[in-house]
GROMACS .gro file of C-alpha atoms in nm:
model
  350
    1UNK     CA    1   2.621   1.023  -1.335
    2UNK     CA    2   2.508   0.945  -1.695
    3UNK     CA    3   2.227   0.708  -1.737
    4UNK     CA    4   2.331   0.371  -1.931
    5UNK     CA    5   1.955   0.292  -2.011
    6UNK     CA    6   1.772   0.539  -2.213
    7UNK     CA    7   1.422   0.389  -2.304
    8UNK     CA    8   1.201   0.190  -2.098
    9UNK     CA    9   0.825   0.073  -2.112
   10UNK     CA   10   0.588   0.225  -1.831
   11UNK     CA   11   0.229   0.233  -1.719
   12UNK     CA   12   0.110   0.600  -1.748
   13UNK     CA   13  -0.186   0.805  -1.611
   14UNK     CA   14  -0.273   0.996  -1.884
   15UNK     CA   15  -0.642   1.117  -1.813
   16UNK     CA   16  -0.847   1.001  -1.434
   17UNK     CA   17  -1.120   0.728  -1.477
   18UNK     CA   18  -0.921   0.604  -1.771
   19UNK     CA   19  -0.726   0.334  -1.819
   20UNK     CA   20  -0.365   0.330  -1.809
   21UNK     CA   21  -0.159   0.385  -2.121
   22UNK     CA   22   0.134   0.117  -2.142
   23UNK     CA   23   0.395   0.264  -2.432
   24UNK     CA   24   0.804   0.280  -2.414
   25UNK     CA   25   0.938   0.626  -2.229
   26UNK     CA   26   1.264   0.812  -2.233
   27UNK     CA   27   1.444   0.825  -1.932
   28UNK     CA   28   1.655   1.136  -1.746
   29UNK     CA   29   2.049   1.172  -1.922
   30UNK     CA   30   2.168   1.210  -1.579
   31UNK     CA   31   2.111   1.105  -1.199
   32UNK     CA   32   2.129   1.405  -0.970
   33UNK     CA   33   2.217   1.428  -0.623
   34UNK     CA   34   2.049   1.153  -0.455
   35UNK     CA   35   1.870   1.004  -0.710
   36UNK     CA   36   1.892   0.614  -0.764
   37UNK     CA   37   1.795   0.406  -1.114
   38UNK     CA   38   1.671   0.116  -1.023
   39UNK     CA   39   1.596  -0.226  -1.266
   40UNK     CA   40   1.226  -0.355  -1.130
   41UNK     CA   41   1.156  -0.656  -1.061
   42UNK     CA   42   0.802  -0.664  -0.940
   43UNK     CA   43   0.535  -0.386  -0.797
   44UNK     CA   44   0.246  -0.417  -0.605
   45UNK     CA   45  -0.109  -0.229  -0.710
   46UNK     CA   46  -0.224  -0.094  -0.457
   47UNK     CA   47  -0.529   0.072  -0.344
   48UNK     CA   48  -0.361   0.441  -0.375
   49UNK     CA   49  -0.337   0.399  -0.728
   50UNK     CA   50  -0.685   0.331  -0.778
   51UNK     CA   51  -0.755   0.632  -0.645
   52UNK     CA   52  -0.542   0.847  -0.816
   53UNK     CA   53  -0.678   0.718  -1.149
   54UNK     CA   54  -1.053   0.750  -1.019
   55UNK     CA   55  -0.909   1.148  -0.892
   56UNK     CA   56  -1.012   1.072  -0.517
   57UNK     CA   57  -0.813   1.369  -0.404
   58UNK     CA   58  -0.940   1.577  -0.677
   59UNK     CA   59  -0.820   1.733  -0.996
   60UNK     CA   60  -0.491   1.575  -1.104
   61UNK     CA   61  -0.211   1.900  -1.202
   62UNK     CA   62   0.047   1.639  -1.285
   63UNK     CA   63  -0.091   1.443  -1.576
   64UNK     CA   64   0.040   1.201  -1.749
   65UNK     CA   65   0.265   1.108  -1.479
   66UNK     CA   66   0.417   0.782  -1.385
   67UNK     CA   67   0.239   0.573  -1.080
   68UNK     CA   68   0.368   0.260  -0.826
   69UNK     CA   69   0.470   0.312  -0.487
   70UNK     CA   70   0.585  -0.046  -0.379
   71UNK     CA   71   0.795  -0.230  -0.565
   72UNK     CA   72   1.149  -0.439  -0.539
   73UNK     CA   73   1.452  -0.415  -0.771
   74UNK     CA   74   1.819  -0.402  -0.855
   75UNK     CA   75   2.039  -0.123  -0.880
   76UNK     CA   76   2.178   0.008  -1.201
   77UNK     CA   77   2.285   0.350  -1.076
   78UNK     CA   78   2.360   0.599  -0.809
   79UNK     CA   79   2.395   0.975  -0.822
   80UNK     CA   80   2.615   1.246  -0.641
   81UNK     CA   81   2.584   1.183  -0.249
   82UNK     CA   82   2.403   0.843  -0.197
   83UNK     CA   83   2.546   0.637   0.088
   84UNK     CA   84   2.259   0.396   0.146
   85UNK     CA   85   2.266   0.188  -0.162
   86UNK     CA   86   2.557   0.088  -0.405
   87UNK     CA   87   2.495  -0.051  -0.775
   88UNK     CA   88   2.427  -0.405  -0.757
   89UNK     CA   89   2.233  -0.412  -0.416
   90UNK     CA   90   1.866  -0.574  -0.410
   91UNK     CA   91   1.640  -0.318  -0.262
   92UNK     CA   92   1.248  -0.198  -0.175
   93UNK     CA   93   1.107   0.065  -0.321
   94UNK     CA   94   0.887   0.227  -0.067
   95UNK     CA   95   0.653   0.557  -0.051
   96UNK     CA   96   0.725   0.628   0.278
   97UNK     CA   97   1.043   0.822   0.360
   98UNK     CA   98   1.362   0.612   0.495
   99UNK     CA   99   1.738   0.711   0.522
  100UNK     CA  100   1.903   0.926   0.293
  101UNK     CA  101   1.856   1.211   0.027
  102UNK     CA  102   1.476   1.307  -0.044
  103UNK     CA  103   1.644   1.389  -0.453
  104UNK     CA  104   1.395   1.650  -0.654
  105UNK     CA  105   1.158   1.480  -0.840
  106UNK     CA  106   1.279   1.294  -1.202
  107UNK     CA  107   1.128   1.421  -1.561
  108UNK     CA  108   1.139   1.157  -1.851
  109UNK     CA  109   0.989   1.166  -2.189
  110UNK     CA  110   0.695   1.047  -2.329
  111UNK     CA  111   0.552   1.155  -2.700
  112UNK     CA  112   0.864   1.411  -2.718
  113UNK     CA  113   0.700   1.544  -2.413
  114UNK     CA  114   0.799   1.586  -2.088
  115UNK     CA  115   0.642   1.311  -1.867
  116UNK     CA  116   0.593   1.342  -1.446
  117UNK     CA  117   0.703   1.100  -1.164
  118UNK     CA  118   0.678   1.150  -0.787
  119UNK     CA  119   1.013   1.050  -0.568
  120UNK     CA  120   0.935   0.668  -0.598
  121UNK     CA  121   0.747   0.506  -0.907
  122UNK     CA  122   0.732   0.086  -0.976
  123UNK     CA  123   0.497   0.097  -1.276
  124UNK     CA  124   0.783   0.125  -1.532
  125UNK     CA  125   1.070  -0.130  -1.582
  126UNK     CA  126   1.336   0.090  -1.449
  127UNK     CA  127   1.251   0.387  -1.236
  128UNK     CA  128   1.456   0.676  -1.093
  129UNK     CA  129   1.395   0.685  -0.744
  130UNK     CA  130   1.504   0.913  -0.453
  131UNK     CA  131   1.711   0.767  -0.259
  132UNK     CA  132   1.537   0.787   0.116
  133UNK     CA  133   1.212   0.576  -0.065
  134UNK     CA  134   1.487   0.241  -0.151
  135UNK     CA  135   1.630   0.008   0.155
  136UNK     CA  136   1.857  -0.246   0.056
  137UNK     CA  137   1.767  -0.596   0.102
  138UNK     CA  138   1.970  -0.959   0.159
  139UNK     CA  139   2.001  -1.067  -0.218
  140UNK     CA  140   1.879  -1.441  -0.131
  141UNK     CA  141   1.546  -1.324  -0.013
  142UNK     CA  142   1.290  -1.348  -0.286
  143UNK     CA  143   1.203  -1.003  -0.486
  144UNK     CA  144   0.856  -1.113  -0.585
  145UNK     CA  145   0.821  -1.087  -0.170
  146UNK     CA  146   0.996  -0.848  -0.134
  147UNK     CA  147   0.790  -0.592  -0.305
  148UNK     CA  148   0.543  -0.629  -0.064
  149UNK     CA  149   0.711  -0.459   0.238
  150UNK     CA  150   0.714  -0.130  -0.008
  151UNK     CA  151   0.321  -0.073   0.161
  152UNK     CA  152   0.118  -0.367   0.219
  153UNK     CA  153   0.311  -0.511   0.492
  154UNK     CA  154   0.483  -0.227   0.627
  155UNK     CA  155   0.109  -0.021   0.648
  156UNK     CA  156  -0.049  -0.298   0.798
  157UNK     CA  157   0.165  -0.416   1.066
  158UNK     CA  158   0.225  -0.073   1.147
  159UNK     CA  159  -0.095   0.004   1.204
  160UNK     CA  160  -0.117  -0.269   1.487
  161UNK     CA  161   0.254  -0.150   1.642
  162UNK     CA  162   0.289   0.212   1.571
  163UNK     CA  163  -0.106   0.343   1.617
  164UNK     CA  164  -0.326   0.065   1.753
  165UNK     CA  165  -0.062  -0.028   2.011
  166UNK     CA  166  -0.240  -0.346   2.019
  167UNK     CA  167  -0.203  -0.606   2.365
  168UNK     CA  168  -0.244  -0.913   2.384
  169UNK     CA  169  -0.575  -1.006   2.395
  170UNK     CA  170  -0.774  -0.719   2.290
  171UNK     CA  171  -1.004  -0.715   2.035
  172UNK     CA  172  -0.955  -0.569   1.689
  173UNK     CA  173  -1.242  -0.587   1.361
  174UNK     CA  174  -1.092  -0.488   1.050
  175UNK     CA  175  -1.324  -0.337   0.779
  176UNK     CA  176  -1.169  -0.411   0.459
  177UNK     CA  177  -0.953  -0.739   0.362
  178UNK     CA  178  -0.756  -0.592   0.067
  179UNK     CA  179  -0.385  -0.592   0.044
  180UNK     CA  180  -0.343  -0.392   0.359
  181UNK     CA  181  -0.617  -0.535   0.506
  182UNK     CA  182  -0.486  -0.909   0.519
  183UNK     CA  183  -0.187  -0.723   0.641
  184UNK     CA  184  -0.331  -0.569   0.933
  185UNK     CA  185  -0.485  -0.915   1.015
  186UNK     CA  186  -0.171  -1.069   1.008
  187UNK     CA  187   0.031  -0.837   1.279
  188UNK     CA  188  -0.294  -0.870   1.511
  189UNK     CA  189  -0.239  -1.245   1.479
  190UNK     CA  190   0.126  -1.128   1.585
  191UNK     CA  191   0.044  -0.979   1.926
  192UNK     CA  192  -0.164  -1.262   1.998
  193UNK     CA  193  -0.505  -0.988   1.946
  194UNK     CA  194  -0.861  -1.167   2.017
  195UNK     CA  195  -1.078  -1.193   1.845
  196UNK     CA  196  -0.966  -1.036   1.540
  197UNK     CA  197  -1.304  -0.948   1.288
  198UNK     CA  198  -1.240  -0.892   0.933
  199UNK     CA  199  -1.546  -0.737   0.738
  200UNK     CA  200  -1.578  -0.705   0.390
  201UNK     CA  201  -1.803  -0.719   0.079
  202UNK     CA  202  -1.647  -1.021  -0.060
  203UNK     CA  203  -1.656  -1.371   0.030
  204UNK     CA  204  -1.304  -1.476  -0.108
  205UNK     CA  205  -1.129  -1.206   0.051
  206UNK     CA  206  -1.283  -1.328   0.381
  207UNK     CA  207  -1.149  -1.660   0.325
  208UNK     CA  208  -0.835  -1.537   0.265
  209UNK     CA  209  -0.871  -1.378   0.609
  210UNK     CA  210  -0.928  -1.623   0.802
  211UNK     CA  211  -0.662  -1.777   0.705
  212UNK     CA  212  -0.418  -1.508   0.752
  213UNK     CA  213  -0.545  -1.495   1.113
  214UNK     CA  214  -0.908  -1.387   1.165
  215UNK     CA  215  -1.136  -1.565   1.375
  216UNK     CA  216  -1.398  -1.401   1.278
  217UNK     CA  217  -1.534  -1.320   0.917
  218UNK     CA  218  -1.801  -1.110   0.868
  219UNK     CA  219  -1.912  -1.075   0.436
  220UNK     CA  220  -2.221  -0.802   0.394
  221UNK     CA  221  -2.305  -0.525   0.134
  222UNK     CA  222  -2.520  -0.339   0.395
  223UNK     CA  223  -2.522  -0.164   0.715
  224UNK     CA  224  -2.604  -0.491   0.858
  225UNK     CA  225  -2.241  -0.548   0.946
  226UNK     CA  226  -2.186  -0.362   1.202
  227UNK     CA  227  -2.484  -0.559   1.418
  228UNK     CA  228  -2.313  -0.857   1.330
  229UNK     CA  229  -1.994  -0.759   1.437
  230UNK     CA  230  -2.136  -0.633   1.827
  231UNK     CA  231  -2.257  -0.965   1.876
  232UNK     CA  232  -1.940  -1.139   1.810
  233UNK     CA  233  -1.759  -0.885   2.041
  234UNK     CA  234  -2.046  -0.752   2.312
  235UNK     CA  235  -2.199  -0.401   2.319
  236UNK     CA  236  -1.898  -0.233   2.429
  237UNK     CA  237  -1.722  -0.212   2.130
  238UNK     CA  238  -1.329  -0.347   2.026
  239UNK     CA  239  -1.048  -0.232   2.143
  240UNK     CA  240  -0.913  -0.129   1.785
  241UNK     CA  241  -1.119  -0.080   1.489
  242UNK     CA  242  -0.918  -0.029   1.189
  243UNK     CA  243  -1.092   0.130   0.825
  244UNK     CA  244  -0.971   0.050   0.503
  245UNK     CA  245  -1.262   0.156   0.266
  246UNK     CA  246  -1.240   0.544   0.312
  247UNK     CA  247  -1.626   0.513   0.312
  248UNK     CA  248  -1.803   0.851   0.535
  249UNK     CA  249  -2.091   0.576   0.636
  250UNK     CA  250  -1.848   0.305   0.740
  251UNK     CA  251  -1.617   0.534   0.905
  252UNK     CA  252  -1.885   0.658   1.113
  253UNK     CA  253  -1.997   0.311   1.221
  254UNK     CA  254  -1.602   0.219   1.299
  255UNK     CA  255  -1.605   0.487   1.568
  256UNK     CA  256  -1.962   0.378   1.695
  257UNK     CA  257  -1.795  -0.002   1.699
  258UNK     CA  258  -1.520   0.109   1.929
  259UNK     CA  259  -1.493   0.115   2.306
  260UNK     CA  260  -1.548   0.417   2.540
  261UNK     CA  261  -1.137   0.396   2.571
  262UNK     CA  262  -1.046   0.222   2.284
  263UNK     CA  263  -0.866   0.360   1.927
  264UNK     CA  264  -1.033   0.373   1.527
  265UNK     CA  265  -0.751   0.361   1.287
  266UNK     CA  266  -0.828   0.542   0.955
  267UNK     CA  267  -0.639   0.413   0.665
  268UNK     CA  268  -0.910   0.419   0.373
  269UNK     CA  269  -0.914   0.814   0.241
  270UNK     CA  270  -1.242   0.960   0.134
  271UNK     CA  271  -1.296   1.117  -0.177
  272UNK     CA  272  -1.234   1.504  -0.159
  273UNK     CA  273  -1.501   1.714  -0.043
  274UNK     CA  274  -1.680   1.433   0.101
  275UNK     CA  275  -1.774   1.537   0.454
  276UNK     CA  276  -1.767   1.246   0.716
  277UNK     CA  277  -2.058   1.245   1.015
  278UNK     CA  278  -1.891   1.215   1.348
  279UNK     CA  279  -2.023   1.223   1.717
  280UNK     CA  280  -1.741   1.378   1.871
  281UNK     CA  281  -1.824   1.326   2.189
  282UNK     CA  282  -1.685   1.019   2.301
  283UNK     CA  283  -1.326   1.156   2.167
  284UNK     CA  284  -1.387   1.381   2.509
  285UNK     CA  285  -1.365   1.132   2.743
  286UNK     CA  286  -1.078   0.880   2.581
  287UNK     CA  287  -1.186   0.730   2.293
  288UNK     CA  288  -0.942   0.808   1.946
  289UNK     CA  289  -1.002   0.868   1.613
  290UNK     CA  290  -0.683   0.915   1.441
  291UNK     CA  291  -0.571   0.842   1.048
  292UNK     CA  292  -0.242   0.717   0.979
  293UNK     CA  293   0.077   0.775   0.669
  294UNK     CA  294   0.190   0.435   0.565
  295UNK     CA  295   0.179   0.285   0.943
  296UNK     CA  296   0.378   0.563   1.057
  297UNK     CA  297   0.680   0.380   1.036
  298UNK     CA  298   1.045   0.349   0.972
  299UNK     CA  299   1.151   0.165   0.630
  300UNK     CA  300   1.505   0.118   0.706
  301UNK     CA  301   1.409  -0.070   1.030
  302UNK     CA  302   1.100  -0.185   0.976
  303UNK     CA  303   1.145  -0.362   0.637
  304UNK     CA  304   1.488  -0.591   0.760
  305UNK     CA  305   1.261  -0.679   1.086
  306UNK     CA  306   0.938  -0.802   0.931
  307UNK     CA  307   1.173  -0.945   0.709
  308UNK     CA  308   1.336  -1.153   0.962
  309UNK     CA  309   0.999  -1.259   1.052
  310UNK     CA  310   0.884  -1.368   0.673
  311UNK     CA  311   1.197  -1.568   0.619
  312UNK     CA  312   1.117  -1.745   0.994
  313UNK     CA  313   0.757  -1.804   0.828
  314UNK     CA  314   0.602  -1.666   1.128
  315UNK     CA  315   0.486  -1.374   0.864
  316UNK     CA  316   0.327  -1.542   0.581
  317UNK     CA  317   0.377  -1.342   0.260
  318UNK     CA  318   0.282  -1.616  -0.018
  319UNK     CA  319  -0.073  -1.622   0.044
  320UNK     CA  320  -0.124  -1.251   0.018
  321UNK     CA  321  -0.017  -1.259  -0.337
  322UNK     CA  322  -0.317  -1.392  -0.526
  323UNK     CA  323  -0.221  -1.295  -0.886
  324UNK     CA  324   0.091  -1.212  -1.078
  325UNK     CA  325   0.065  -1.038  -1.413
  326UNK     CA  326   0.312  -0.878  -1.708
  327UNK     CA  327   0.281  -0.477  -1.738
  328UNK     CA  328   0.060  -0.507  -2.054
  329UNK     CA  329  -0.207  -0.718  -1.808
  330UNK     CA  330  -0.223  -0.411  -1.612
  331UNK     CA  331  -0.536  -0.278  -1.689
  332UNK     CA  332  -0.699  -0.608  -1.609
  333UNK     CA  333  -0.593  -0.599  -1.297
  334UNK     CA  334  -0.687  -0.314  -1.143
  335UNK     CA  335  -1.064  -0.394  -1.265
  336UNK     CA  336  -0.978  -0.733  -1.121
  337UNK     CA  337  -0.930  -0.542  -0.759
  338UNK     CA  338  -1.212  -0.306  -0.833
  339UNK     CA  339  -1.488  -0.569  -0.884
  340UNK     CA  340  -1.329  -0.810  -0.581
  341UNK     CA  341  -1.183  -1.081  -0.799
  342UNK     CA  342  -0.872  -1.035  -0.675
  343UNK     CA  343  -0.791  -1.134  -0.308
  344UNK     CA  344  -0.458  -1.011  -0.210
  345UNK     CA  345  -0.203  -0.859  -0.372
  346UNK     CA  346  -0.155  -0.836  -0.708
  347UNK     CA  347   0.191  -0.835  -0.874
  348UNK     CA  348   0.311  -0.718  -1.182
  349UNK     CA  349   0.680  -0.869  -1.301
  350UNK     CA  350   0.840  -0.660  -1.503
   0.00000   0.00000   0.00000
């Protein structure tokens, strides 16, 4: 299928540990087989692409390339062999796999040059997606929320349901109240968890917290936390402890925070080549130390249930969005979330 839009204006990654360049881009002539276009509404930054553009995983072979991974929209266009989606249908644009096509990978143009995208990008005003990262969505539930089950949401709650396995009751301290964070937070409020900790280096992002469904708040720059934290839950450790820094030195305290039987979540990812002290032996005799993709969940089912939940207001989705922004603010932004200015989630309408 021929594409009816032929220029749009993106956020690229042209060099790590630079900021982004925000210029007008060509897009594909043509969908292929299971490729979507999609008109975006809003997209999330999220922690991922802060660590693309600081080269966490290492050297990036795909520069410039386009970035986003959660995001909400409208559809323009379908290609060959999508069955999911149909023009006109509201949708999430998500990173994990759904239903449908995985489509190869679109190429647009940038400086007469061939320009990079992965199978879902949301920093660019209309985006060709494949189709098994895009679940359509009621079109009288709000897109600016919507965007949000793309990762935060999704990642967070599924943490709690699909790799804590988190009971009533039991404890759970969560080290890092970003995005996903607050997320987390909320689906331990869920299950009825107790107490729930959140830990992180700024104040405001406690707040938030707490208010999201911590009891406890814990803010420190130092070691000091994790003292702090065993005397709010006892010297046996929570049942769940849940990392979103990516930090060797806090990882290594999550484990020693946990109980004899009890489960440390990894979702913070270290920067390559950075080695992470472990005592491994307390994973002997029951206790877990496991990372997790997105929540390890379903987007197709997941993002229509939560969904449910937000429009019931038992999932509360307006306070995790602390700032909304155009795409030339973008820059901005992410130094907002780098120096903890920012709360929640940022959005970017486009």
């Amino acid at each position: 299928m021929k594409i009816s839009v032929e220029k749009t204006e993106a956020a690229i990654l042209v060099e790590q540990r630079q900021p982004l360049v925000v210029e007008e881009i060509g897009l594909p002539e043509s969908l292929d087989v299971g490729q979507v276009l999609v008109e975006i509404a809003f997209s999330g930054i999220c922690g991922s692409q802060l660590g693309e553009i600081d080269g966490v995983k290492g050297v990036d072979k795909y520069l410039p390339h386009l970035l986003g991974h959660e995001g909400s929209g409208k559809v323009l266009g379908v290609g060959p062999g999508v069955s999911s989606v149909s023009v006109g249908d509201h949708v999430v644009l998500h990173w994990r796999p759904g239903d449908g096509i995985q489509s190869k990978t679109p190429t647009y143009e940038w400086q007469a040059k061939p320009l990079n995208a992965g199978f879902v990008t949301t920093f660019n005003r209309h985006a060709v997606v494949s189709e098994n990262r895009v679940t359509r969505i009621s079109k009288d539930y709000p897109l600016d929320l919507a965007a949000l089950f793309g990762c935060a949401v999704t990642t967070g709650t599924g943490v709690i349901e699909n790799k804590g396995n988190l009971k009533m009751g039991q404890s759970v301290v969560v080290v890092g109240a970003g995005g996903v964070g607050l997320s987390v937070i909320q689906g331990a409020s869920l299950v009825s968890a107790y107490p729930i900790v959140a830990v992180d280096i700024f104040e405001n992002r406690i707040r938030l917290a707490q208010e999201l469904g911590a009891t406890e708040g814990i803010v420190s720059k130092d070691a000091s936390w994790s003292l702090q934290v065993k005397k709010l839950i006892g010297a046996q450790g929570a049942d769940l402890v849940v990392d979103n820094t990516g930090n060797p030195e806090v990882i290594s305290q999550c484990l020693e925070l946990t109980k004899p039987k009890g489960k440390t979540v990894l979702i913070g990812v270290p920067k390559q080549g950075v080695k992470t002290p472990v005592d491994t032996l307390s994973l002997h005799f029951g206790k877990v130390l496991v990372g997790t993709h997105g929540g390890d969940g379903a987007p197709e089912q997941d993002i229509p249930r939560l969904m449910a939940l937000s429009k019931l207001n038992i999932l509360d989705l307006p306070k995790l969005i602390s700032t909304r922004c155009e795409l030339q603010d973008i820059n901005d932004a992410i130094e907002d979330m780098r120096s903890g200015k920012m709360t929640g989630r940022c959005l970017i309408a486009l």
